[in-house]
mmCIF file with all atom_site columns, C-alpha atoms in Angstrom:
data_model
loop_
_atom_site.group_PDB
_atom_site.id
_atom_site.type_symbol
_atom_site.label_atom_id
_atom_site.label_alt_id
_atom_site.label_comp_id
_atom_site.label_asym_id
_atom_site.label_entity_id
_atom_site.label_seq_id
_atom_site.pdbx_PDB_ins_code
_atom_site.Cartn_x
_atom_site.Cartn_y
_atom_site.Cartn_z
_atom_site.occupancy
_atom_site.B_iso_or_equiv
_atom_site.pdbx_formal_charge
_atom_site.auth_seq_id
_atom_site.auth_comp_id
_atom_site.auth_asym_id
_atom_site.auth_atom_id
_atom_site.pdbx_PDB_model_num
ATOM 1   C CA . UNK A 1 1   ? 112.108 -198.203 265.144 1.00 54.00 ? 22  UNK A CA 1
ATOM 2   C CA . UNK A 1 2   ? 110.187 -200.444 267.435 1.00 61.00 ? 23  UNK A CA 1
ATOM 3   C CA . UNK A 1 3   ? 105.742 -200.601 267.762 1.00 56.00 ? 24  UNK A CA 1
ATOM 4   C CA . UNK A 1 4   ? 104.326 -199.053 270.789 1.00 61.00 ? 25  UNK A CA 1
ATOM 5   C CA . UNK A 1 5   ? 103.849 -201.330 273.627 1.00 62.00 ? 26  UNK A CA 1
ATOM 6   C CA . UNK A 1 6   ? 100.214 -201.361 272.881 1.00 55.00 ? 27  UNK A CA 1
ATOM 7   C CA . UNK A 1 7   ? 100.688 -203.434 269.375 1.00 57.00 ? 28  UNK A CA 1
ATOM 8   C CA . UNK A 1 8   ? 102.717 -206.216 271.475 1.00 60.00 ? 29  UNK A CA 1
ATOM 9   C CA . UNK A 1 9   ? 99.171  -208.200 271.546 1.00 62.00 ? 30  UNK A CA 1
ATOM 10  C CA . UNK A 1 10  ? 98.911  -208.338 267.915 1.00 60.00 ? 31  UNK A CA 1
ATOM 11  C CA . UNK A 1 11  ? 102.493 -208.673 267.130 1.00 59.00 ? 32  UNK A CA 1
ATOM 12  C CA . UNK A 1 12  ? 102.769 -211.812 269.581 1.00 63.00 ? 33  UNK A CA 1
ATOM 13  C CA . UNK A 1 13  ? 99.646  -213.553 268.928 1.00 64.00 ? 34  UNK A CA 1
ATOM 14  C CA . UNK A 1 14  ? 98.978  -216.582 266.739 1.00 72.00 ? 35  UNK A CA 1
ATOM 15  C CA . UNK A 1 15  ? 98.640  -216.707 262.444 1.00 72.00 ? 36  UNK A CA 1
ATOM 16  C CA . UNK A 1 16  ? 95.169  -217.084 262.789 1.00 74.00 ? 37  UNK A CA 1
ATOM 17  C CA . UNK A 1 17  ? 94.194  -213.946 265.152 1.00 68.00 ? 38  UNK A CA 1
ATOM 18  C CA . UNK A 1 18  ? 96.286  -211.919 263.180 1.00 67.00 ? 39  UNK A CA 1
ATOM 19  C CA . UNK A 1 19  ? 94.736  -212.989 259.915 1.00 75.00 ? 40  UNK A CA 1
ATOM 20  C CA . UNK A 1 20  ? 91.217  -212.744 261.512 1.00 71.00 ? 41  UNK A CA 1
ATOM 21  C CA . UNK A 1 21  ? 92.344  -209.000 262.861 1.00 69.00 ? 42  UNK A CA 1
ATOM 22  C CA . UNK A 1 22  ? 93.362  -208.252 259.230 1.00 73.00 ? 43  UNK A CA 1
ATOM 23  C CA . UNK A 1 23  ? 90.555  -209.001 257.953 1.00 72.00 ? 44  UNK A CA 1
ATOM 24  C CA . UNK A 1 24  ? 88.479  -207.508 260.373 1.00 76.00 ? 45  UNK A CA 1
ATOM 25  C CA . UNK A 1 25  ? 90.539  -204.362 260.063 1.00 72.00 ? 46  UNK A CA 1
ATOM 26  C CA . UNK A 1 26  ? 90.340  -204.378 256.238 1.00 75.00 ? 47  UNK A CA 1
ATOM 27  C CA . UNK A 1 27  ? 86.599  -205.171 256.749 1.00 74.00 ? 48  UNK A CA 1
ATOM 28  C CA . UNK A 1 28  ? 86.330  -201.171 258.937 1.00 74.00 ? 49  UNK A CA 1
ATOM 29  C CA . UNK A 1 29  ? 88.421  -199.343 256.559 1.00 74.00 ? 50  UNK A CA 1
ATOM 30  C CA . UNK A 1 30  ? 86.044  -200.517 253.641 1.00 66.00 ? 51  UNK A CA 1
ATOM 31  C CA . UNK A 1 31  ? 83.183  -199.330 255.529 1.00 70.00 ? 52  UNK A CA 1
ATOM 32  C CA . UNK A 1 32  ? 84.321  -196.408 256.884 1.00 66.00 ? 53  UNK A CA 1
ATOM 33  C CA . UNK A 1 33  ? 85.279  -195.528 252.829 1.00 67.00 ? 54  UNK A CA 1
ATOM 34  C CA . UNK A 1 34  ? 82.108  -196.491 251.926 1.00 63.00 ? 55  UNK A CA 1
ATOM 35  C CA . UNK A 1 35  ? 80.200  -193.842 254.241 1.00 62.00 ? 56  UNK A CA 1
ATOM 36  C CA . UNK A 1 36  ? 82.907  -191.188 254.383 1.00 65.00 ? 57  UNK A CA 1
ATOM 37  C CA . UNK A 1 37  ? 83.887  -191.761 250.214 1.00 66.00 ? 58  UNK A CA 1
ATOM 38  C CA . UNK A 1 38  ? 81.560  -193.409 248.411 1.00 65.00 ? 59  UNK A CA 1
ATOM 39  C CA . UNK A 1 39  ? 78.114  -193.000 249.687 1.00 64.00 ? 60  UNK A CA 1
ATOM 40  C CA . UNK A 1 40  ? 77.915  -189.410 249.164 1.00 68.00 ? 61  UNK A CA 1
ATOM 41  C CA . UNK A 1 41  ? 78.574  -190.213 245.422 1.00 68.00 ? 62  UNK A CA 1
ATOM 42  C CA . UNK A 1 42  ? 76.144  -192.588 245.273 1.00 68.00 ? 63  UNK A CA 1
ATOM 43  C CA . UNK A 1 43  ? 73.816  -190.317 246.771 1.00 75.00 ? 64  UNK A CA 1
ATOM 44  C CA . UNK A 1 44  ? 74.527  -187.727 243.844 1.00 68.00 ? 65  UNK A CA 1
ATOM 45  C CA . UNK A 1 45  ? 74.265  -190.469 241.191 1.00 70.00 ? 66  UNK A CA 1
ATOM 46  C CA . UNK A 1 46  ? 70.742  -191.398 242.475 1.00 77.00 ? 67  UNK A CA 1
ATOM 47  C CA . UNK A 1 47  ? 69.693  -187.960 242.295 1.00 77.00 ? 68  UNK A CA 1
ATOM 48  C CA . UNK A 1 48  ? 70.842  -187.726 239.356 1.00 75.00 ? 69  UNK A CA 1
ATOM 49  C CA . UNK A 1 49  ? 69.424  -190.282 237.610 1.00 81.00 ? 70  UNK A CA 1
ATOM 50  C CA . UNK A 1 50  ? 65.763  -189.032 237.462 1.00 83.00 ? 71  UNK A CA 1
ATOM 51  C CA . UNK A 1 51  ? 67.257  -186.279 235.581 1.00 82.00 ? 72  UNK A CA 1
ATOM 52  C CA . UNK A 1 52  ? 69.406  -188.168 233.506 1.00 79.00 ? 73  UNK A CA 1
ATOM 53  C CA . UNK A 1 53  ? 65.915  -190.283 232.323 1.00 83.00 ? 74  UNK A CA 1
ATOM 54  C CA . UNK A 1 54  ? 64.222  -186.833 231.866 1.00 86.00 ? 75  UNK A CA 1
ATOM 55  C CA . UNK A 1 55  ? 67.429  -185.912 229.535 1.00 84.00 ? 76  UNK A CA 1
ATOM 56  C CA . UNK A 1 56  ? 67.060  -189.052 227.321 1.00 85.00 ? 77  UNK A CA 1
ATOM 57  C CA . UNK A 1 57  ? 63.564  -188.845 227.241 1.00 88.00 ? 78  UNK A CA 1
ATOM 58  C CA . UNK A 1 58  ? 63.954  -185.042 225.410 1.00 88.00 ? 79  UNK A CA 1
ATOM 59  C CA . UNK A 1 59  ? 66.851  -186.577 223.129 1.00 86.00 ? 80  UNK A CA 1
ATOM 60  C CA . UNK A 1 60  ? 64.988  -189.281 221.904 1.00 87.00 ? 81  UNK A CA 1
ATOM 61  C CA . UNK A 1 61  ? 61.841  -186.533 221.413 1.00 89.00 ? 82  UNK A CA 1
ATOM 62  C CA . UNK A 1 62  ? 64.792  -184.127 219.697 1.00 86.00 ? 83  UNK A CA 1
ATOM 63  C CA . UNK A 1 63  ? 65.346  -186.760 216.962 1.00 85.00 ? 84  UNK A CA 1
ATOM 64  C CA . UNK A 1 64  ? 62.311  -187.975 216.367 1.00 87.00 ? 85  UNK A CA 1
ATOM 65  C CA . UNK A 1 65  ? 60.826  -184.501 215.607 1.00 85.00 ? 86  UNK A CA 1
ATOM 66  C CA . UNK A 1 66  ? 64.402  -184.165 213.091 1.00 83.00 ? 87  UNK A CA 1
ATOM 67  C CA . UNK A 1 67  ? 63.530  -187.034 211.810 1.00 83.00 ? 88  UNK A CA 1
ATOM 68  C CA . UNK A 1 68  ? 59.714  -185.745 211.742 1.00 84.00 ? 89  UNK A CA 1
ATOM 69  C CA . UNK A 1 69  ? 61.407  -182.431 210.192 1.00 83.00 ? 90  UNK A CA 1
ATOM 70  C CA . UNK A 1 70  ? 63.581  -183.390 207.947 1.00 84.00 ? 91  UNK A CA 1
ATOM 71  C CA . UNK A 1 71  ? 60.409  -185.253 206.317 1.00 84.00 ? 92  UNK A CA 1
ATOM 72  C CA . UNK A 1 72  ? 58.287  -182.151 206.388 1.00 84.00 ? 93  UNK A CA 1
ATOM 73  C CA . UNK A 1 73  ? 60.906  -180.404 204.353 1.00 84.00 ? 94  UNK A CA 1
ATOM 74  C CA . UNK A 1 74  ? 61.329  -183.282 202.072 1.00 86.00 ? 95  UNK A CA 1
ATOM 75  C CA . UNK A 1 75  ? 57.554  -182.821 201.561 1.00 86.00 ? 96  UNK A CA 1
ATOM 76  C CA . UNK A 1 76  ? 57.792  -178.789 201.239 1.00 83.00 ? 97  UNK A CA 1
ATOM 77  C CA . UNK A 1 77  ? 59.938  -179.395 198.330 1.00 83.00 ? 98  UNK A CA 1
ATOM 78  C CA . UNK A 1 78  ? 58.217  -182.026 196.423 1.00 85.00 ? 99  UNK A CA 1
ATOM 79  C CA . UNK A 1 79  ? 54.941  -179.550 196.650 1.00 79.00 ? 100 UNK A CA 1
ATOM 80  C CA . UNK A 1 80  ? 56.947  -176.447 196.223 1.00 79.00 ? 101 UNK A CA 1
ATOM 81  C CA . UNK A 1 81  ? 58.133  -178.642 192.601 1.00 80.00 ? 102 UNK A CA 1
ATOM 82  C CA . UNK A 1 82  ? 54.856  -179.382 191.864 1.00 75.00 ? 103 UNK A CA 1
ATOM 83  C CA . UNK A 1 83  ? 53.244  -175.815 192.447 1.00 70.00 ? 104 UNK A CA 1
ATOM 84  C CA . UNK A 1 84  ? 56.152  -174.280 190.294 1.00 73.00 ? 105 UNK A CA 1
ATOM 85  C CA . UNK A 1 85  ? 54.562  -177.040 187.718 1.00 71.00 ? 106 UNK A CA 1
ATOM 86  C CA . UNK A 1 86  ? 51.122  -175.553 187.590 1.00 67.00 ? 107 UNK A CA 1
ATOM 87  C CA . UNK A 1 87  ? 51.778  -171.971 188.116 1.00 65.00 ? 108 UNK A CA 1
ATOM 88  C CA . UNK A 1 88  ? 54.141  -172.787 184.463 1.00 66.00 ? 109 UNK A CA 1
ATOM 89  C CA . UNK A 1 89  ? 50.263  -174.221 183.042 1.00 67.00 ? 110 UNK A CA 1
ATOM 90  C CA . UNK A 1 90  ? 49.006  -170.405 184.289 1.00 69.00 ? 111 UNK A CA 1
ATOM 91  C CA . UNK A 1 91  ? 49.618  -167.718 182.847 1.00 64.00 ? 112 UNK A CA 1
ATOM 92  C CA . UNK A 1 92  ? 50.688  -164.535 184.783 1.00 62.00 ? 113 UNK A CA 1
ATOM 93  C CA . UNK A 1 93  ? 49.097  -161.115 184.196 1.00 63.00 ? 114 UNK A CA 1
ATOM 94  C CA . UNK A 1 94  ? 51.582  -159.898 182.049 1.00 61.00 ? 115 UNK A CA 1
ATOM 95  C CA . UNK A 1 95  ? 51.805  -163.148 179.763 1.00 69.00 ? 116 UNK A CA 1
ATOM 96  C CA . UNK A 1 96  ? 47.250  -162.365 178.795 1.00 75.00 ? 117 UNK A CA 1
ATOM 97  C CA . UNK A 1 97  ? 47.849  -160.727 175.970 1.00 81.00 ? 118 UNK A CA 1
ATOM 98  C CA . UNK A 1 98  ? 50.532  -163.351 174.636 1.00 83.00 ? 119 UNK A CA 1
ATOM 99  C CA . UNK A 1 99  ? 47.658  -165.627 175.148 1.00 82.00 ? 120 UNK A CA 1
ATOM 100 C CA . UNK A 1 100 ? 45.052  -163.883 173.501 1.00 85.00 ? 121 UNK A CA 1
ATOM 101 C CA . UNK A 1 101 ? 47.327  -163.683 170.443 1.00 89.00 ? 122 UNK A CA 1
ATOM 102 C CA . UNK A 1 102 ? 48.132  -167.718 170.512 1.00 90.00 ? 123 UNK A CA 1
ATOM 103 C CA . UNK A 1 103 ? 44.185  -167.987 170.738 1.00 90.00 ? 124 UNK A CA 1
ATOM 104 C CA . UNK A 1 104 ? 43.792  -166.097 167.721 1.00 90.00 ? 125 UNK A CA 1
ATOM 105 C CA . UNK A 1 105 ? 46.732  -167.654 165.977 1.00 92.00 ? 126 UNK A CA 1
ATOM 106 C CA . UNK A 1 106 ? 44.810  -171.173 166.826 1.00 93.00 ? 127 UNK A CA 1
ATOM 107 C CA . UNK A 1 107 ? 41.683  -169.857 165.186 1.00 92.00 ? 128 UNK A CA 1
ATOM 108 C CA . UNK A 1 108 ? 43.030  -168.323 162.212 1.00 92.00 ? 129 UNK A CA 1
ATOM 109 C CA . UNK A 1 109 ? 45.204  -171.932 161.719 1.00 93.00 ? 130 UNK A CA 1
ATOM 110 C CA . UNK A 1 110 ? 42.044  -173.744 161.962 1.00 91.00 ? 131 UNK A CA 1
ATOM 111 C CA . UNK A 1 111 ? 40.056  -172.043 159.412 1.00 90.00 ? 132 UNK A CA 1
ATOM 112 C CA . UNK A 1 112 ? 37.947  -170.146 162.417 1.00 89.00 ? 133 UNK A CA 1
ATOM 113 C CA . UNK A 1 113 ? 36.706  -166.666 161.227 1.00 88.00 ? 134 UNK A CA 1
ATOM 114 C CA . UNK A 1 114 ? 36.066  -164.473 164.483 1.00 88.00 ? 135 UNK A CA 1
ATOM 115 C CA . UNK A 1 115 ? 33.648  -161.900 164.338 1.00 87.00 ? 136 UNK A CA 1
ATOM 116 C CA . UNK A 1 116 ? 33.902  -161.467 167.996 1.00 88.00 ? 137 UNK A CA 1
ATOM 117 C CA . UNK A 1 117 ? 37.252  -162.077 170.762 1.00 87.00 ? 138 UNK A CA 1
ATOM 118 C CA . UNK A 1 118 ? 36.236  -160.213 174.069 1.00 88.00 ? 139 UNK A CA 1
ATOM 119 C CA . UNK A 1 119 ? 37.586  -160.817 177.718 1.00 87.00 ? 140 UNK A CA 1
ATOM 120 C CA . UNK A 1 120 ? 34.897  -160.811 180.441 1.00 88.00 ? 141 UNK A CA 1
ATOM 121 C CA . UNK A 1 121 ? 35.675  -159.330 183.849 1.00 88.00 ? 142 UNK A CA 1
ATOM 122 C CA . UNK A 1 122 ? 37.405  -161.680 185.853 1.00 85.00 ? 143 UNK A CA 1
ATOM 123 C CA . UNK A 1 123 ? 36.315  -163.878 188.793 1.00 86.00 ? 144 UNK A CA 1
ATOM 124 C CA . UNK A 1 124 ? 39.142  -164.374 191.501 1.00 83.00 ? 145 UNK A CA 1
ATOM 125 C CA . UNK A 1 125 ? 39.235  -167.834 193.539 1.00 79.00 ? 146 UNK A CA 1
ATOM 126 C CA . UNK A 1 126 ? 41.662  -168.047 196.851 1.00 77.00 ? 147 UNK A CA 1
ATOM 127 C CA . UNK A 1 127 ? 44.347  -169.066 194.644 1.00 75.00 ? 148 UNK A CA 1
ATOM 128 C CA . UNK A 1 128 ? 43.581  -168.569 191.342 1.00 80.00 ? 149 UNK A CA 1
ATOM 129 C CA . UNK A 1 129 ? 41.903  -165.532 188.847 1.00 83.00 ? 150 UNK A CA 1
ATOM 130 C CA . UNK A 1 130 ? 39.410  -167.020 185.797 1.00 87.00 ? 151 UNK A CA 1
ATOM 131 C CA . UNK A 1 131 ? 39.382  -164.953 183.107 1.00 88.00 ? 152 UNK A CA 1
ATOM 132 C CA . UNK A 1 132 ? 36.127  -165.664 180.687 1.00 92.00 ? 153 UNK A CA 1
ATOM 133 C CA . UNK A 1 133 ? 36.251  -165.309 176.966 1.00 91.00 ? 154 UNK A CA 1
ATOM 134 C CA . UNK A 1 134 ? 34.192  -164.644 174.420 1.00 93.00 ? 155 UNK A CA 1
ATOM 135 C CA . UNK A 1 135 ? 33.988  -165.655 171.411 1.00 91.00 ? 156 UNK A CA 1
ATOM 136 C CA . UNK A 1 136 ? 32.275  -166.136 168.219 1.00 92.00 ? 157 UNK A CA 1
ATOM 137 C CA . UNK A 1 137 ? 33.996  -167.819 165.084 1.00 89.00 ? 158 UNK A CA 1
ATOM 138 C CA . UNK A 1 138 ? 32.346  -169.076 161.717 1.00 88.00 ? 159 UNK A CA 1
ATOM 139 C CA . UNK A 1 139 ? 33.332  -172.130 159.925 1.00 87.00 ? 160 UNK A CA 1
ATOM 140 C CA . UNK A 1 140 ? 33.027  -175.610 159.051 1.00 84.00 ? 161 UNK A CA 1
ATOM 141 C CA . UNK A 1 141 ? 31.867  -178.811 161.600 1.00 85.00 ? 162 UNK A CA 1
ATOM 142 C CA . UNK A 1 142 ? 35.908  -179.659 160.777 1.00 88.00 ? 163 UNK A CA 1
ATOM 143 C CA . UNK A 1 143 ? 36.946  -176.386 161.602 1.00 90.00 ? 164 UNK A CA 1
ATOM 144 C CA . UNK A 1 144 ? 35.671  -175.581 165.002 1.00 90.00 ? 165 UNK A CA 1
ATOM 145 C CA . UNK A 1 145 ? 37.274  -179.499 166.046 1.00 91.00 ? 166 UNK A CA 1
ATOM 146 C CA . UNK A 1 146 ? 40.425  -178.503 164.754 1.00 93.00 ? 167 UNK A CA 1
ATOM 147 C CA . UNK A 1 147 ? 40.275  -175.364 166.930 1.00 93.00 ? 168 UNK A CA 1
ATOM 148 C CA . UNK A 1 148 ? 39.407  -176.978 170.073 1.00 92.00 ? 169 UNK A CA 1
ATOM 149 C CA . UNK A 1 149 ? 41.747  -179.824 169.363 1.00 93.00 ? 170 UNK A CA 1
ATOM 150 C CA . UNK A 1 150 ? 44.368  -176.889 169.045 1.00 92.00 ? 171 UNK A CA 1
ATOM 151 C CA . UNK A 1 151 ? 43.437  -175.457 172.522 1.00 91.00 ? 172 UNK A CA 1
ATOM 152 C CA . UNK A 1 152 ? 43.429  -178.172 174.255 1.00 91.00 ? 173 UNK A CA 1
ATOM 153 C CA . UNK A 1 153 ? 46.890  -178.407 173.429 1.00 90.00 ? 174 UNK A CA 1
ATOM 154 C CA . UNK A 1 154 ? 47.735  -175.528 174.782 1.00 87.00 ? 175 UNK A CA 1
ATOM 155 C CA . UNK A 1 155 ? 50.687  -175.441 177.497 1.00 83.00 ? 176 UNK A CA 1
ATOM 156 C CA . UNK A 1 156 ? 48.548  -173.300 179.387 1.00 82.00 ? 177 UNK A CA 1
ATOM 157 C CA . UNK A 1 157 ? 45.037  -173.942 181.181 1.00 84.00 ? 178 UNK A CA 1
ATOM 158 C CA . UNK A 1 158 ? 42.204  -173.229 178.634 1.00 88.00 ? 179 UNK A CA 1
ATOM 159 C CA . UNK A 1 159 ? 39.379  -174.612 179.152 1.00 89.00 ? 180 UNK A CA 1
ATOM 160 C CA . UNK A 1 160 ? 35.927  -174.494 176.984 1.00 91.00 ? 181 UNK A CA 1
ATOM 161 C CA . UNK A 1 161 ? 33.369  -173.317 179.862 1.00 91.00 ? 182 UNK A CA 1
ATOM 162 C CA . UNK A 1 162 ? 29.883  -172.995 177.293 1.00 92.00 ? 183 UNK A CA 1
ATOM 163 C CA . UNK A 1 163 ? 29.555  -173.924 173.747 1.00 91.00 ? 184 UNK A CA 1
ATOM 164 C CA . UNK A 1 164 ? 26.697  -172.931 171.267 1.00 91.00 ? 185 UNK A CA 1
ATOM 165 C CA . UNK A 1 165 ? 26.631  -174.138 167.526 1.00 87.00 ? 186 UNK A CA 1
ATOM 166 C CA . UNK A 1 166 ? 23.908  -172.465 165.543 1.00 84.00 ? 187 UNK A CA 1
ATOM 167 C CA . UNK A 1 167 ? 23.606  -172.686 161.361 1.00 79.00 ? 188 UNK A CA 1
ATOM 168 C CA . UNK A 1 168 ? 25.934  -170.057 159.795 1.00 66.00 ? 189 UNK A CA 1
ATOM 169 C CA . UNK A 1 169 ? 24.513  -166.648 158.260 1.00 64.00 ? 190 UNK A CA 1
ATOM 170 C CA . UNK A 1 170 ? 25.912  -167.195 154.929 1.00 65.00 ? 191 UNK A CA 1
ATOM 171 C CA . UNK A 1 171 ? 25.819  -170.254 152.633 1.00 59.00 ? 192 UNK A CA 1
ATOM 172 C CA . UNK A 1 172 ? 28.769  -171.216 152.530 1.00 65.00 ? 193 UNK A CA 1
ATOM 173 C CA . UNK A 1 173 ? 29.526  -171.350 156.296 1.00 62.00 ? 194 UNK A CA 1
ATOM 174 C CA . UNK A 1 174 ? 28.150  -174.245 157.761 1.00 81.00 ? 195 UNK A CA 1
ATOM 175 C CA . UNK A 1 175 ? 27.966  -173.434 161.599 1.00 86.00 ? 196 UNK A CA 1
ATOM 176 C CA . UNK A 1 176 ? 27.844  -170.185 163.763 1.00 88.00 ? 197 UNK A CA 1
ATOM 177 C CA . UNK A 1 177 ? 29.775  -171.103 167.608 1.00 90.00 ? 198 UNK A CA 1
ATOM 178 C CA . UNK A 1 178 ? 29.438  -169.185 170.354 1.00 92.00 ? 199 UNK A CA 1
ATOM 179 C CA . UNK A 1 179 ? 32.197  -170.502 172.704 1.00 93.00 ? 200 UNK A CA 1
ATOM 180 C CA . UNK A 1 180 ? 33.226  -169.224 176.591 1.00 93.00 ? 201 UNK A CA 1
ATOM 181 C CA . UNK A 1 181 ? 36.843  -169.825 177.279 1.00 92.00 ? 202 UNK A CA 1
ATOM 182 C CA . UNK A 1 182 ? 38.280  -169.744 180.269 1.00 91.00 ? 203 UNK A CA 1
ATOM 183 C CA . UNK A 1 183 ? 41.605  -169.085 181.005 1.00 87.00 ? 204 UNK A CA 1
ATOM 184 C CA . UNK A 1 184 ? 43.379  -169.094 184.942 1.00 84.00 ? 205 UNK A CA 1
ATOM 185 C CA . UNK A 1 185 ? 45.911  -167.081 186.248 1.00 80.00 ? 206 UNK A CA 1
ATOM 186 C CA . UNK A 1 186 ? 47.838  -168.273 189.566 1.00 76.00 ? 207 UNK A CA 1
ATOM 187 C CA . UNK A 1 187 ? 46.886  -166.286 192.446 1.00 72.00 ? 208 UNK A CA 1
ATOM 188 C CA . UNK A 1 188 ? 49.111  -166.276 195.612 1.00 69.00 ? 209 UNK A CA 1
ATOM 189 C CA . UNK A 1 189 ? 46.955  -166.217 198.792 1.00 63.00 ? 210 UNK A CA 1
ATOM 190 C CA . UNK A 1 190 ? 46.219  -162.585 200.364 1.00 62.00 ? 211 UNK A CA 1
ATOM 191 C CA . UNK A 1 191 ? 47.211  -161.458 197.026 1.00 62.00 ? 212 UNK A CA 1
ATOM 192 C CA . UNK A 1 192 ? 44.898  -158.430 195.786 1.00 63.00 ? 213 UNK A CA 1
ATOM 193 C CA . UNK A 1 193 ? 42.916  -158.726 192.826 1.00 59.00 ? 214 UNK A CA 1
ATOM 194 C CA . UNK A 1 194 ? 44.560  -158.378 189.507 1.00 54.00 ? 215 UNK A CA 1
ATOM 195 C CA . UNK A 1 195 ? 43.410  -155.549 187.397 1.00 55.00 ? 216 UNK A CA 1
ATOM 196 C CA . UNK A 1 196 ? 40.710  -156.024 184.478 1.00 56.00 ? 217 UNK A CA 1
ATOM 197 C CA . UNK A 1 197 ? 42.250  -157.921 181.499 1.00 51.00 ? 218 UNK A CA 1
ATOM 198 C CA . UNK A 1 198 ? 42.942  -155.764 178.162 1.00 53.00 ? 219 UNK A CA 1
ATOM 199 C CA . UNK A 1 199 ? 39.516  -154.934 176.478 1.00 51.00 ? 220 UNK A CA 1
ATOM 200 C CA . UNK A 1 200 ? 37.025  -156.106 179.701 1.00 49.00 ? 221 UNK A CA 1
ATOM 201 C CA . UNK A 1 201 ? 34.111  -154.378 180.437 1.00 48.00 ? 222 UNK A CA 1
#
């Protein structure tokens, strides 16, 4: 089928016009694809990228409070461990009078005749109850040491709060001690307080 008249120009004219109208014509179909095609995108893509940046910005913040997370839970556990520790070194309410009968054990094994063994009321802390005791025991120099030495081996939190050596009232004792204990019991916070101890006034 032949061109329209209208393409006899181009058809009959020399290499180089025809190249050079090639080119040119190549030259306005890029262009008009870049402004009907391609602009528009680019338009969107700009647009975009402000949010895109705002996107990454919130990733990167994402992982580094993971990252910031998973290390707070790492440290929740290692305190949670070490809480479980101490609440094993204090005794619960229902362990006291276990406690009062290891003290007692401890005396009697040392040679320590009580004449008196009394709990005092108690004094609650934010997280922890003391519990004060009394008590008065009659022995030897050797004796009350031995005693002592035993609670301070004690798996539990004793302590030896005031401490009162006087002669003995009979010959053959040498000392009189009036010791305070005090013993703790873990006490969760907002917890109320725990009842009197067994034998408290």
């Amino acid at each position: 089928m032949p061109l329209p008249a209208f393409f006899n120009p181009i058809v009959n004219a020399p290499k180089p016009q025809k190249i050079v109208a090639g080119v040119m014509g190549l030259a306005i179909i890029v262009g008009v694809s870049y402004v009907a095609l391609l602009q528009p995108q680019i338009t969107v893509v700009d647009q975009l990228r402000p949010e895109v940046a705002t996107l990454q910005r919130e990733v990167a913040e994402k992982r580094r409070i993971l990252a910031d997370l998973e290390k707070f839970r790492r440290e929740v556990a290692e305190l949670e461990t070490r809480l479980s520790a101490l609440k094993d070194r204090l005794p619960s309410e229902r362990e006291m009078p276990g406690l009062y009968r290891t003290l007692s054990d401890a005396a009697a094994a040392s040679g320590l005749g009580l004449s008196l063994f009394q709990p005092r009321p108690v004094t609650t802390h934010e997280v922890y109850t003391e519990i004060p005791i009394v008590i008065t025991g009659e022995a030897g120099y050797h004796q009350v040491g031995e005693f002592l030495e035993k609670v301070a081996r004690f798996p539990r939190v004793v302590t030896v709060t005031e401490m009162k050596m006087g002669t003995g009232p009979r010959a053959r004792v040498l000392v009189k001690a009036d010791l305070i204990l005090a013993t703790y019991m873990y006490r969760p916070i907002g917890a109320p307080p725990p009842p009197k101890p067994v034998g408290a006034k």
